[in-house]
Short mmCIF file of C-alpha atoms (C1' of nucleotides) in Angstrom, two decimals:
data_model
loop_
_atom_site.label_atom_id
_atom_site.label_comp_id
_atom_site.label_asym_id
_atom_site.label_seq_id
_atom_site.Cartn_x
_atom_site.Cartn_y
_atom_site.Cartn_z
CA UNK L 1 -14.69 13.84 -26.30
CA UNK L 2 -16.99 14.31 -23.30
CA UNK L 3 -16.41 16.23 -20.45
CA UNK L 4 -17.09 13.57 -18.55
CA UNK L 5 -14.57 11.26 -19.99
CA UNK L 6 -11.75 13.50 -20.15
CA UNK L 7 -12.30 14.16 -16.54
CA UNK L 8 -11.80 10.27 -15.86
CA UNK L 9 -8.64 10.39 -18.30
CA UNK L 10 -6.90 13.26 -16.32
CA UNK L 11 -7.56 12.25 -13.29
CA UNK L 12 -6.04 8.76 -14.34
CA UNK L 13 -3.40 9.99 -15.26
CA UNK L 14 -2.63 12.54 -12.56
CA UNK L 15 -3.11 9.58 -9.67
CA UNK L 16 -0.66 7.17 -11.36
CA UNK L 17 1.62 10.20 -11.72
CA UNK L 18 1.34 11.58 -8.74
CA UNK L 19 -0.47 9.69 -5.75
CA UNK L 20 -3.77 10.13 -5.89
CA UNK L 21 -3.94 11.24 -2.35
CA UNK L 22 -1.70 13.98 -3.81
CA UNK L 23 -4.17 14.94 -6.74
CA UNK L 24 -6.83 17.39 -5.68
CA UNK L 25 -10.15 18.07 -7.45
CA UNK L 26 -8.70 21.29 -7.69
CA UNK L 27 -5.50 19.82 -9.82
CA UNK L 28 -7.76 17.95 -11.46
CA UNK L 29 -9.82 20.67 -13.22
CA UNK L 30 -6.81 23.21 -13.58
CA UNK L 31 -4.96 20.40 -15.38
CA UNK L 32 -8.03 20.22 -17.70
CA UNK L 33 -8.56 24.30 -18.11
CA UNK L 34 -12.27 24.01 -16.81
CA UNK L 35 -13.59 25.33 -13.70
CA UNK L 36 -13.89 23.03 -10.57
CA UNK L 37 -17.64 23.98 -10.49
CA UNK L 38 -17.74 22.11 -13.78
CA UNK L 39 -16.35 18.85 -12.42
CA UNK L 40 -18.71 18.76 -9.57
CA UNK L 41 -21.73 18.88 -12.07
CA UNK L 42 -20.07 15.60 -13.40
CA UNK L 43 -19.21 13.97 -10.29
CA UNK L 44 -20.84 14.43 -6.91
CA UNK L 45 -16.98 14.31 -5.84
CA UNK L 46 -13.73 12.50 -5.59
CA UNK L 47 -14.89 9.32 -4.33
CA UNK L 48 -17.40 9.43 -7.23
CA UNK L 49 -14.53 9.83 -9.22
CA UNK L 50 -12.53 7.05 -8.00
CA UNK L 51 -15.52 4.54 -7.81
CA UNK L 52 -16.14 5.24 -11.81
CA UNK L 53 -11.82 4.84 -12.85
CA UNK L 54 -12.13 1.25 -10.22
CA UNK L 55 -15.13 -0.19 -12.41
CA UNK L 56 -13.87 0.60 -15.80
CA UNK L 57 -10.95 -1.28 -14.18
CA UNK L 58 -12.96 -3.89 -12.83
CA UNK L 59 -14.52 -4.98 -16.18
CA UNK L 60 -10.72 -4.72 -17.34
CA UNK L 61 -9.60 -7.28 -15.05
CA UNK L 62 -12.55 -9.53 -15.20
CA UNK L 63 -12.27 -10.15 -18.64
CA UNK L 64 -8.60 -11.71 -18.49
CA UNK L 65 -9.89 -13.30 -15.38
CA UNK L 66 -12.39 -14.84 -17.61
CA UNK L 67 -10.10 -16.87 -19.77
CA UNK L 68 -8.59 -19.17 -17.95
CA UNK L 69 -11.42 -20.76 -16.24
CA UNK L 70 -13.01 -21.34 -19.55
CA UNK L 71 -10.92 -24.43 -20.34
CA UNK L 72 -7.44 -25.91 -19.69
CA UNK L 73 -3.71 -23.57 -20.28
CA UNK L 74 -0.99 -24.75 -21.72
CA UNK L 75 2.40 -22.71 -20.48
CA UNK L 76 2.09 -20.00 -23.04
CA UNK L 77 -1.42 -19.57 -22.77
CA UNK L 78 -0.36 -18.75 -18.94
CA UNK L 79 2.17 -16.15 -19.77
CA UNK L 80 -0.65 -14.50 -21.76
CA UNK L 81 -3.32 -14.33 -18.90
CA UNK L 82 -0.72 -12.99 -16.22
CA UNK L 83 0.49 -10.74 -18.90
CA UNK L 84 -3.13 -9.50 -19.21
CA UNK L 85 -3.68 -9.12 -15.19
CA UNK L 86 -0.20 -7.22 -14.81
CA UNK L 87 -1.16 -4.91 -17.81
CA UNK L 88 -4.84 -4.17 -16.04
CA UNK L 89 -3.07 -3.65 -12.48
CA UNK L 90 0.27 -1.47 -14.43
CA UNK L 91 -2.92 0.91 -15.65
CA UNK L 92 -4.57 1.95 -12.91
CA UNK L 93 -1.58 1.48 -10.57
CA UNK L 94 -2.73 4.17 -8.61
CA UNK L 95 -5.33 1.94 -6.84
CA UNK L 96 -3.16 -0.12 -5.95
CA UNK L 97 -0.59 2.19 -4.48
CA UNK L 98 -2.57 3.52 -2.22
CA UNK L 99 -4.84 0.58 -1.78
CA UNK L 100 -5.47 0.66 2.10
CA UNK L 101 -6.85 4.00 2.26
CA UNK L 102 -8.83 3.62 -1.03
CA UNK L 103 -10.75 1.03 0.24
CA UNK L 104 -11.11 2.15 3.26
CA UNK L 105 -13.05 5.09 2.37
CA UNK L 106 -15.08 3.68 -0.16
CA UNK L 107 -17.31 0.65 1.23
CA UNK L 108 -18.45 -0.41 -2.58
CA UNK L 109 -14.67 0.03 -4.25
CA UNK L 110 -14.04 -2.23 -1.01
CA UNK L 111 -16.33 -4.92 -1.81
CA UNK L 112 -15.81 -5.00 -5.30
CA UNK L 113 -12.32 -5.40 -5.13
CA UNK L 114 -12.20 -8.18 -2.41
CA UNK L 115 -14.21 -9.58 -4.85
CA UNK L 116 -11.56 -9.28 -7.84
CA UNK L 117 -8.72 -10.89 -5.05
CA UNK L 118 -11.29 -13.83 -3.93
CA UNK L 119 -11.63 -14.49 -7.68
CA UNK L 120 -8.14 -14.09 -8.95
CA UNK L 121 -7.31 -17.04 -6.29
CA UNK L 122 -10.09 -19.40 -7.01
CA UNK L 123 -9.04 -18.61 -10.52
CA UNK L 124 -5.38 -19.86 -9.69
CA UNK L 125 -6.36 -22.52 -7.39
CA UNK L 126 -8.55 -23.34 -10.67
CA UNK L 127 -5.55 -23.44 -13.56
CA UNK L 128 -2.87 -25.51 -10.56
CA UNK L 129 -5.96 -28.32 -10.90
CA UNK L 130 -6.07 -28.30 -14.47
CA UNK L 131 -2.13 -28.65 -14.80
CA UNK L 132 -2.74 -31.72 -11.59
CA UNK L 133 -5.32 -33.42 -13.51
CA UNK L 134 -3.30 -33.19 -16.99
CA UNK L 135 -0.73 -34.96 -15.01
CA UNK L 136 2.17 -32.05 -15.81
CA UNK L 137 1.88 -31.06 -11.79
CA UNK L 138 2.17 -32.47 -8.12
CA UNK L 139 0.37 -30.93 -5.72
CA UNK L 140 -1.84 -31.43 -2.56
CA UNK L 141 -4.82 -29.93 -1.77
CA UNK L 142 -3.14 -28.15 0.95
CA UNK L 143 -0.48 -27.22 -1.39
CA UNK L 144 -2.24 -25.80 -4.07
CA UNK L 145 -4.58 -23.46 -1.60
CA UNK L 146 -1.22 -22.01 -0.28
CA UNK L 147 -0.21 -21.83 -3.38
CA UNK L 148 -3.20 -19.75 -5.14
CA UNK L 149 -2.47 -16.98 -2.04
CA UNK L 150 0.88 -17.02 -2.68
CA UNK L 151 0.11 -16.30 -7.06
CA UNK L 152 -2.98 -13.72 -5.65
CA UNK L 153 0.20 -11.54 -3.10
CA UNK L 154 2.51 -11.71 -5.94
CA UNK L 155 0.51 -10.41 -8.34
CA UNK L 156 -1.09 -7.70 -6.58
CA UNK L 157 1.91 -6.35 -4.80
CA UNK L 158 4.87 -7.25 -7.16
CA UNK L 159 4.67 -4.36 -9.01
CA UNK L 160 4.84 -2.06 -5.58
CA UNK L 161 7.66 -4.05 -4.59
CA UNK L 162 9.80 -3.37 -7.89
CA UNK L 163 8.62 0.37 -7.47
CA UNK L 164 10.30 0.52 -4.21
CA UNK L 165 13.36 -1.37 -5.26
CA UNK L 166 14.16 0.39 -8.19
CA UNK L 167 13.62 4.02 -7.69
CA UNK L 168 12.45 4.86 -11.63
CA UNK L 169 9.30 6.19 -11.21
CA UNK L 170 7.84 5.44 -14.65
CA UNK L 171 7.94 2.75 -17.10
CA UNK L 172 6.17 -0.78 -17.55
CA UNK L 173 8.91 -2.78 -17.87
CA UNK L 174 8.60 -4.85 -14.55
CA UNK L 175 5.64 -6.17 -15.82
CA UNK L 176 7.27 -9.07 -17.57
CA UNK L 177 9.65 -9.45 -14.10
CA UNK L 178 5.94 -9.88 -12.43
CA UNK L 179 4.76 -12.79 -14.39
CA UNK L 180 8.25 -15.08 -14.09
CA UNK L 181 8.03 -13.76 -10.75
CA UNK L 182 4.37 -15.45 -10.13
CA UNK L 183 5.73 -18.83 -12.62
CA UNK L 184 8.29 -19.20 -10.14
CA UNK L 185 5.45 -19.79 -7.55
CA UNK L 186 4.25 -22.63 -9.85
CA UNK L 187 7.89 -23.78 -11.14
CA UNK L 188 9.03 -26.60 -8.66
CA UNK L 189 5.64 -28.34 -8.64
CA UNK L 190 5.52 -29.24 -12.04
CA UNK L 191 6.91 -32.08 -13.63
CA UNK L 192 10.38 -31.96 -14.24
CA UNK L 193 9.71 -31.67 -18.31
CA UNK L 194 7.59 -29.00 -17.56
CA UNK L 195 9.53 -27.36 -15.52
CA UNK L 196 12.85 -27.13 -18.12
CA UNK L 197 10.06 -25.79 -20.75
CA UNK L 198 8.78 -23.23 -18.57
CA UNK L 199 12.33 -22.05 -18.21
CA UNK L 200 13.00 -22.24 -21.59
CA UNK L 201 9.80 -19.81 -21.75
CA UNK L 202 11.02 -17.26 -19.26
CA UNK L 203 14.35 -16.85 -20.91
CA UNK L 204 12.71 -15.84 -24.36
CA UNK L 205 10.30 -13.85 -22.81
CA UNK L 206 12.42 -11.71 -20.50
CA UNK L 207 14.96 -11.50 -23.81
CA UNK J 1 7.44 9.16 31.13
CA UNK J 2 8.32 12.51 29.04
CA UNK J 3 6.53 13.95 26.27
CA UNK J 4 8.39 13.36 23.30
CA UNK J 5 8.17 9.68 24.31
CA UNK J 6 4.48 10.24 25.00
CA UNK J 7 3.79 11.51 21.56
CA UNK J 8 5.61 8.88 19.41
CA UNK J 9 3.26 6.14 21.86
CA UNK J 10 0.32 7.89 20.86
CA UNK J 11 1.35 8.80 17.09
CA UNK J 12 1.50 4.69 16.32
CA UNK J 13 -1.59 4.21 18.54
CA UNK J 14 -3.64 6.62 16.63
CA UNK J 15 -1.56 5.99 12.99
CA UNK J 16 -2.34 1.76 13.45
CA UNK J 17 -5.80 2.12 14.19
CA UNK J 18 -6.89 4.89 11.88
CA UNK J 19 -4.26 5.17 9.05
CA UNK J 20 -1.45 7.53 8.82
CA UNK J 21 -3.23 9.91 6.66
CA UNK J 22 -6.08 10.46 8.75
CA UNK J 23 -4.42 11.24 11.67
CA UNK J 24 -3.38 15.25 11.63
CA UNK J 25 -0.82 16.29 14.45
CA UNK J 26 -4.27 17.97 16.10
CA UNK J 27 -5.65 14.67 16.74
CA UNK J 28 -2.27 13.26 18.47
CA UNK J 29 -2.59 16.39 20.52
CA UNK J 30 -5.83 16.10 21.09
CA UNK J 31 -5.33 12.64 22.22
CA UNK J 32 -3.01 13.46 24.71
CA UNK J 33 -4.24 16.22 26.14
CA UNK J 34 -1.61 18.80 25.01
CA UNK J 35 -1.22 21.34 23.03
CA UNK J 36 -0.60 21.50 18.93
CA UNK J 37 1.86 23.80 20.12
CA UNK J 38 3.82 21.82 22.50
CA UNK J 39 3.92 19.05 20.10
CA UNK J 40 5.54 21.19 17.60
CA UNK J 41 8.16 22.22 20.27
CA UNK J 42 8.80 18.45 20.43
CA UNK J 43 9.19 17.62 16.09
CA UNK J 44 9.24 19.71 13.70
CA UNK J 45 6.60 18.33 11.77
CA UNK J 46 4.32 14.97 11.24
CA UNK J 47 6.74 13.79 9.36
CA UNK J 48 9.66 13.74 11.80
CA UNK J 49 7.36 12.22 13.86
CA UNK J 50 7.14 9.23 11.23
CA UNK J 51 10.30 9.52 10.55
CA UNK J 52 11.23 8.66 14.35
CA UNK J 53 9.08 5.62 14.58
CA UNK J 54 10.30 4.61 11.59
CA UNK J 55 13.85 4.22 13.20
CA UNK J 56 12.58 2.18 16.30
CA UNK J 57 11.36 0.33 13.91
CA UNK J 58 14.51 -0.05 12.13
CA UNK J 59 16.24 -0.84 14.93
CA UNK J 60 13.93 -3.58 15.87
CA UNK J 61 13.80 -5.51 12.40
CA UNK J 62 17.35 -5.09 12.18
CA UNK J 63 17.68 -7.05 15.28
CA UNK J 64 15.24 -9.68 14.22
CA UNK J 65 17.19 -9.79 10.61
CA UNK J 66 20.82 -10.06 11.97
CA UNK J 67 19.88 -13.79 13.96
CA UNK J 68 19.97 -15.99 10.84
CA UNK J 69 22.62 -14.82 9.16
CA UNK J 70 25.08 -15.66 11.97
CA UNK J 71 25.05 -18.99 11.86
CA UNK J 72 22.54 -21.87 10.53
CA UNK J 73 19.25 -22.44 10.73
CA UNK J 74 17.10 -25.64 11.73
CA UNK J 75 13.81 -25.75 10.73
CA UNK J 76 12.29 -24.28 14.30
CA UNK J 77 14.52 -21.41 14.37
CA UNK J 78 13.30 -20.29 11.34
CA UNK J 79 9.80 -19.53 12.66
CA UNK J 80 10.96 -17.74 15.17
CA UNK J 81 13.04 -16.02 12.68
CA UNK J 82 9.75 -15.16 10.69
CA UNK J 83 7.78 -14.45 13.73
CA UNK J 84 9.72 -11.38 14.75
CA UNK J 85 9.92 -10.41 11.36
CA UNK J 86 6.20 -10.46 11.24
CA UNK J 87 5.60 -9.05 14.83
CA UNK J 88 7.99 -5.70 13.88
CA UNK J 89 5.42 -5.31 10.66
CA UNK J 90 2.71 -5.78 12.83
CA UNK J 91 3.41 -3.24 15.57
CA UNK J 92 4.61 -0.51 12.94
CA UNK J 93 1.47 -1.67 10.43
CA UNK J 94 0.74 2.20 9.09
CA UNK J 95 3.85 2.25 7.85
CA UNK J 96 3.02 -0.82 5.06
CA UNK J 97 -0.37 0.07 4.86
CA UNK J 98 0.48 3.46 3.34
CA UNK J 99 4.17 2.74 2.13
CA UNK J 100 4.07 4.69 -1.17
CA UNK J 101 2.83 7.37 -0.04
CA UNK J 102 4.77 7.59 3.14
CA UNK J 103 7.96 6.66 1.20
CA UNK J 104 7.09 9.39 -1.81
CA UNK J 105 6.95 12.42 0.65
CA UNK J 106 9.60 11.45 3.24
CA UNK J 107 13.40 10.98 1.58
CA UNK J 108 15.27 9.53 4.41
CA UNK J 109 12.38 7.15 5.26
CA UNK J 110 12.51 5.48 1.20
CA UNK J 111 16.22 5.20 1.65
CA UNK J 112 16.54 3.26 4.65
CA UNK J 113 13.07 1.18 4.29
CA UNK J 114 14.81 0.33 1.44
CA UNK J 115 18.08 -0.87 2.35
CA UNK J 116 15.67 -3.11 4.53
CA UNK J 117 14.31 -4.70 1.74
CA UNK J 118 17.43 -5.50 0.19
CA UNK J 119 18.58 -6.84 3.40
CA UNK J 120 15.38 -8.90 3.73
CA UNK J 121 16.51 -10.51 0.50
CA UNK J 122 19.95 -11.33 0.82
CA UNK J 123 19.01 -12.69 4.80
CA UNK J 124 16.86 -15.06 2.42
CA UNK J 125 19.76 -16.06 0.09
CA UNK J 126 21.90 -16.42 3.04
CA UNK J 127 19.24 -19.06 4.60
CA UNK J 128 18.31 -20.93 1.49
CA UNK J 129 21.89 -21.43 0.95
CA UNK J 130 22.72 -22.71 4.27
CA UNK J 131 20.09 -24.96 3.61
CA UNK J 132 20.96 -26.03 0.23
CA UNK J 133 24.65 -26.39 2.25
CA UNK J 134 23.40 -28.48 4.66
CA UNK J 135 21.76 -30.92 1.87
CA UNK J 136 18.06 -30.54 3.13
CA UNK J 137 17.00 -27.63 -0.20
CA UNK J 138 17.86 -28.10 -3.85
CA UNK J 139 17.69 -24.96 -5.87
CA UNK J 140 19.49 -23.50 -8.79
CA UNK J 141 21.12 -19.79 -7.62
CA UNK J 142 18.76 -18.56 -10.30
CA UNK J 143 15.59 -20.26 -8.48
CA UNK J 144 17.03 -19.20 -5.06
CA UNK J 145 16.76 -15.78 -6.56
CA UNK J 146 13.67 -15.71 -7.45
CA UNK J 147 12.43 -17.44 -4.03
CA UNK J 148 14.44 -14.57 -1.72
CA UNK J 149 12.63 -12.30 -3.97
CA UNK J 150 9.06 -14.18 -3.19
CA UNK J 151 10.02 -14.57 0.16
CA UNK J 152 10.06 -11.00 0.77
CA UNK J 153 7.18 -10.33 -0.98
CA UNK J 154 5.67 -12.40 0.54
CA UNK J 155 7.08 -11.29 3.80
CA UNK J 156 6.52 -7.33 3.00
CA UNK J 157 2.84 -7.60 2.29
CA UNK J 158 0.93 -10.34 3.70
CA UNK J 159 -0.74 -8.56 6.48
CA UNK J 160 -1.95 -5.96 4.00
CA UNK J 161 -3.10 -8.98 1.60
CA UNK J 162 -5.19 -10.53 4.73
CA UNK J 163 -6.31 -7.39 5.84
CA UNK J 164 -8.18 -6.63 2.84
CA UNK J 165 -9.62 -10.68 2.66
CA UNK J 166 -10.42 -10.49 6.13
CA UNK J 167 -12.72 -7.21 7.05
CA UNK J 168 -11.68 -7.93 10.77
CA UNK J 169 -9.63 -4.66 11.47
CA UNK J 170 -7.38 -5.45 14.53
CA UNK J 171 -6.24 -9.04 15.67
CA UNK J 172 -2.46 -10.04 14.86
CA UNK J 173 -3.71 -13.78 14.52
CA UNK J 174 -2.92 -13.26 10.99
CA UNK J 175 1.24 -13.86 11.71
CA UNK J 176 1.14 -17.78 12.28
CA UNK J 177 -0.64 -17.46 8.74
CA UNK J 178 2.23 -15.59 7.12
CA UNK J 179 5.18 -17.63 8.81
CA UNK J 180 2.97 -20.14 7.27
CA UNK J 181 2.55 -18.62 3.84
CA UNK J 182 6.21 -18.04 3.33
CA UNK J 183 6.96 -21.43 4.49
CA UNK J 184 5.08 -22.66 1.63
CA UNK J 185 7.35 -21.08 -0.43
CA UNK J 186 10.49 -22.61 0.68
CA UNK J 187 8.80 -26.08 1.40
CA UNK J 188 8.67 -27.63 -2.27
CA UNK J 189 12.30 -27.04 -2.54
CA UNK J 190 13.17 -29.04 0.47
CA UNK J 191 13.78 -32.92 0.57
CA UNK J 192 10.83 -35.00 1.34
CA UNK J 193 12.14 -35.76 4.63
CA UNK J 194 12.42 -32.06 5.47
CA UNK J 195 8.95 -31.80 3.57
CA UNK J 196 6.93 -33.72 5.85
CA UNK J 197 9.11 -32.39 9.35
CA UNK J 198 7.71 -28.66 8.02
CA UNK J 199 4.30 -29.75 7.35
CA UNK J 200 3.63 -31.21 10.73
CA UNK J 201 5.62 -27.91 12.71
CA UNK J 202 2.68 -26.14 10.81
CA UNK J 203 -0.21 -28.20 11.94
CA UNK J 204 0.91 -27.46 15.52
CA UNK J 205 2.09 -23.92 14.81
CA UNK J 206 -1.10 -22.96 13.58
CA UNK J 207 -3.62 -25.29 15.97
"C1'" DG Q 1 8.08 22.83 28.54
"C1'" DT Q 2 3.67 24.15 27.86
"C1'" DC Q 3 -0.24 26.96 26.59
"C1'" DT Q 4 -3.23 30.30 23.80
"C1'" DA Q 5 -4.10 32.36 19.75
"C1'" DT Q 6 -3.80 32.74 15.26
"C1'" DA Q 7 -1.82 32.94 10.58
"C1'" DA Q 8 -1.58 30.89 6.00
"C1'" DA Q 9 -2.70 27.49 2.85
"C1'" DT Q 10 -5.37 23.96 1.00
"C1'" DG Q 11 -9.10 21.02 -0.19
"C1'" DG Q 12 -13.94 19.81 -0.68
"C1'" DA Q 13 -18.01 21.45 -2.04
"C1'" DT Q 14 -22.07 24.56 -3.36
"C1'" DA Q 15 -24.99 28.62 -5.11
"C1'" DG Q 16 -26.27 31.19 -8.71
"C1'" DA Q 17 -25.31 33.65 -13.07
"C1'" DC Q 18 -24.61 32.75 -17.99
"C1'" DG K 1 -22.74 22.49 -19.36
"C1'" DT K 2 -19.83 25.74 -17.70
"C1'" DC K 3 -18.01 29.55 -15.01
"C1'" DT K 4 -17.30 32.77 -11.01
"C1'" DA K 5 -17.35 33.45 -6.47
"C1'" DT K 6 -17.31 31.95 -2.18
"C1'" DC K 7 -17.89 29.18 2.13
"C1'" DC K 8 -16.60 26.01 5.37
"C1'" DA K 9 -13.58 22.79 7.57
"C1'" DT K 10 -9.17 21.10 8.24
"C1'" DT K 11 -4.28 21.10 8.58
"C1'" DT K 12 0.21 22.68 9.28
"C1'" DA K 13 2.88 25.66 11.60
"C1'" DT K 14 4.46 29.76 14.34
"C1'" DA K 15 4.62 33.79 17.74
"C1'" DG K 16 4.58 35.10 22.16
"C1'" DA K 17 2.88 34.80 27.00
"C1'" DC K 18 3.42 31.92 31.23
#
DNA sequence: GTCTATAAATGGATAGAC
DNA sequence: GTCTATCCATTTATAGAC
């Protein structure tokens, strides 16, 4: 493997172990047994490295976001693209851990990633009209705008929140938690058929 | 007013508007016109400082969290309620916007923040069963439980969420939008009649 | 209580040899 | 591409005089 890539592996990995405002350059390239001289011929520096590990994310993320706009969801086909989002966000937690200060230090990762949030809530404001004009939900116009920030908060932050709440520091296993957490949002404005289906659903998926 | 009092004033100043991690216990003395050294006659370290705002702030939520619980809520009480939640975030902002972090290094701070959260929740329950009580909500416990958990979500991270949508730096209009925001979440629960009292208490909350 | 001076450590980054 | 050596700036923190 390149250089290069391993550098963007380690360093990965050492931010979503350890805070990546914890996780030098220096850590970096004594984790990886080369010289820090080395790493700054492959990145002009840490920012560099961040920007590159946020747009191999970015194409992660836009690719479930792709999905569902392409035609209309059925329930499971929901649990699938939240599933995908949550997996995207679990794998380069770190960004989203320390979020604030990422972006505001680095104007492009800022941009790009308001761009991600503006898109994941058209995207749900997108799927609640489907479901309205199948007939399977009830909701306003007002209702379903509130609603797509509500899905877009959840979904970024849930997995911060169940950090905090349950010390563990590891393991993935909130991320099925996260996606009945965001069909919740959705729940009480379906139909009431719906609704006993998607609760059917949740109860399989979370075993 | 004395100096240690000085220096917490200053600390949240400089932490809101720049980001606990950028500020070094230089710049707070530099700010102030005192000495690093006096400041460390004053706290130990930075993070005593932090960990002293953290209990005003603690002291001030806690206040704001122990109203609803005592007896029931109407509909306008529960803005209020909201509002000071959302104005204690607000003035102690630095500590969301870099919660991980500032949680990861500082032990006492991740214990109490997050017996907070957990009382956050259960203040929800408390209210959503009042209302369900009082006839005005239907919800299953297990839906309730999954809305207290929203609700503080919700509650927890909204001004980050807006922050990032909105480049605007300062400006606390942003709270009538999460009262708002979480009373979306509660709103398809209640009965119409309640329904339609909420939706026009937002129109002249908000403008 | 407050200041000056300074130690000790760390992190970001570069120059130049190989 | 990679390493060694090193520089510079910053930060935390303390000792000791006033």
């Amino acid at each position: 493997m390149k250089t290069r890539e391993r550098i963007l592996l380690t360093s990965l990995k050492l931010f979503n172990e350890n805070g990546e405002p914890n996780v030098s350059t220096n850590h970096i390239a004594d984790e990886m047994d080369i010289s820090p001289g080395n790493l700054y011929y492959h990145f002009r520096n840490k920012d560099d490295i961040i920007l590159s590990l946020f747009m191999q994310f970015e194409k992660q993320i836009s690719d479930a976001l792709e999905a569902p706009t392409a035609r209309a969801l059925n329930m499971e086909d929901m649990w699938l693209y939240l599933h995908l989002v949550f997996e995207s966000i679990w794998q380069y937690r770190f960004l989203y851990r320390d979020l604030d200060n990422i972006l505001m230090r680095n104007r492009k990762v800022r941009l790009r990633f308001k761009r991600i949030l503006e898109r994941k809530i058209r995207t749900a404001v997108a799927i609640c009209n489907g479901l309205v004009d199948a007939g399977i939900m009830h909701a306003t116009t007002e209702e379903t705008e509130a609603l797509a920030n509500n899905i877009a908060v959840v979904a970024t932050y849930w997995l911060n929140y169940q950090r905090i709440r349950t010390d563990k520091q590891e393991e993935n296993g909130d991320i099925g938690r996260g996606v009945y957490q965001v069909m919740t949002l959705v729940s009480p404005f379906l139909v009431e058929e719906m609704r006993h289906l998607l609760y059917r659903l949740s109860h399989d998926y979370l075993e």
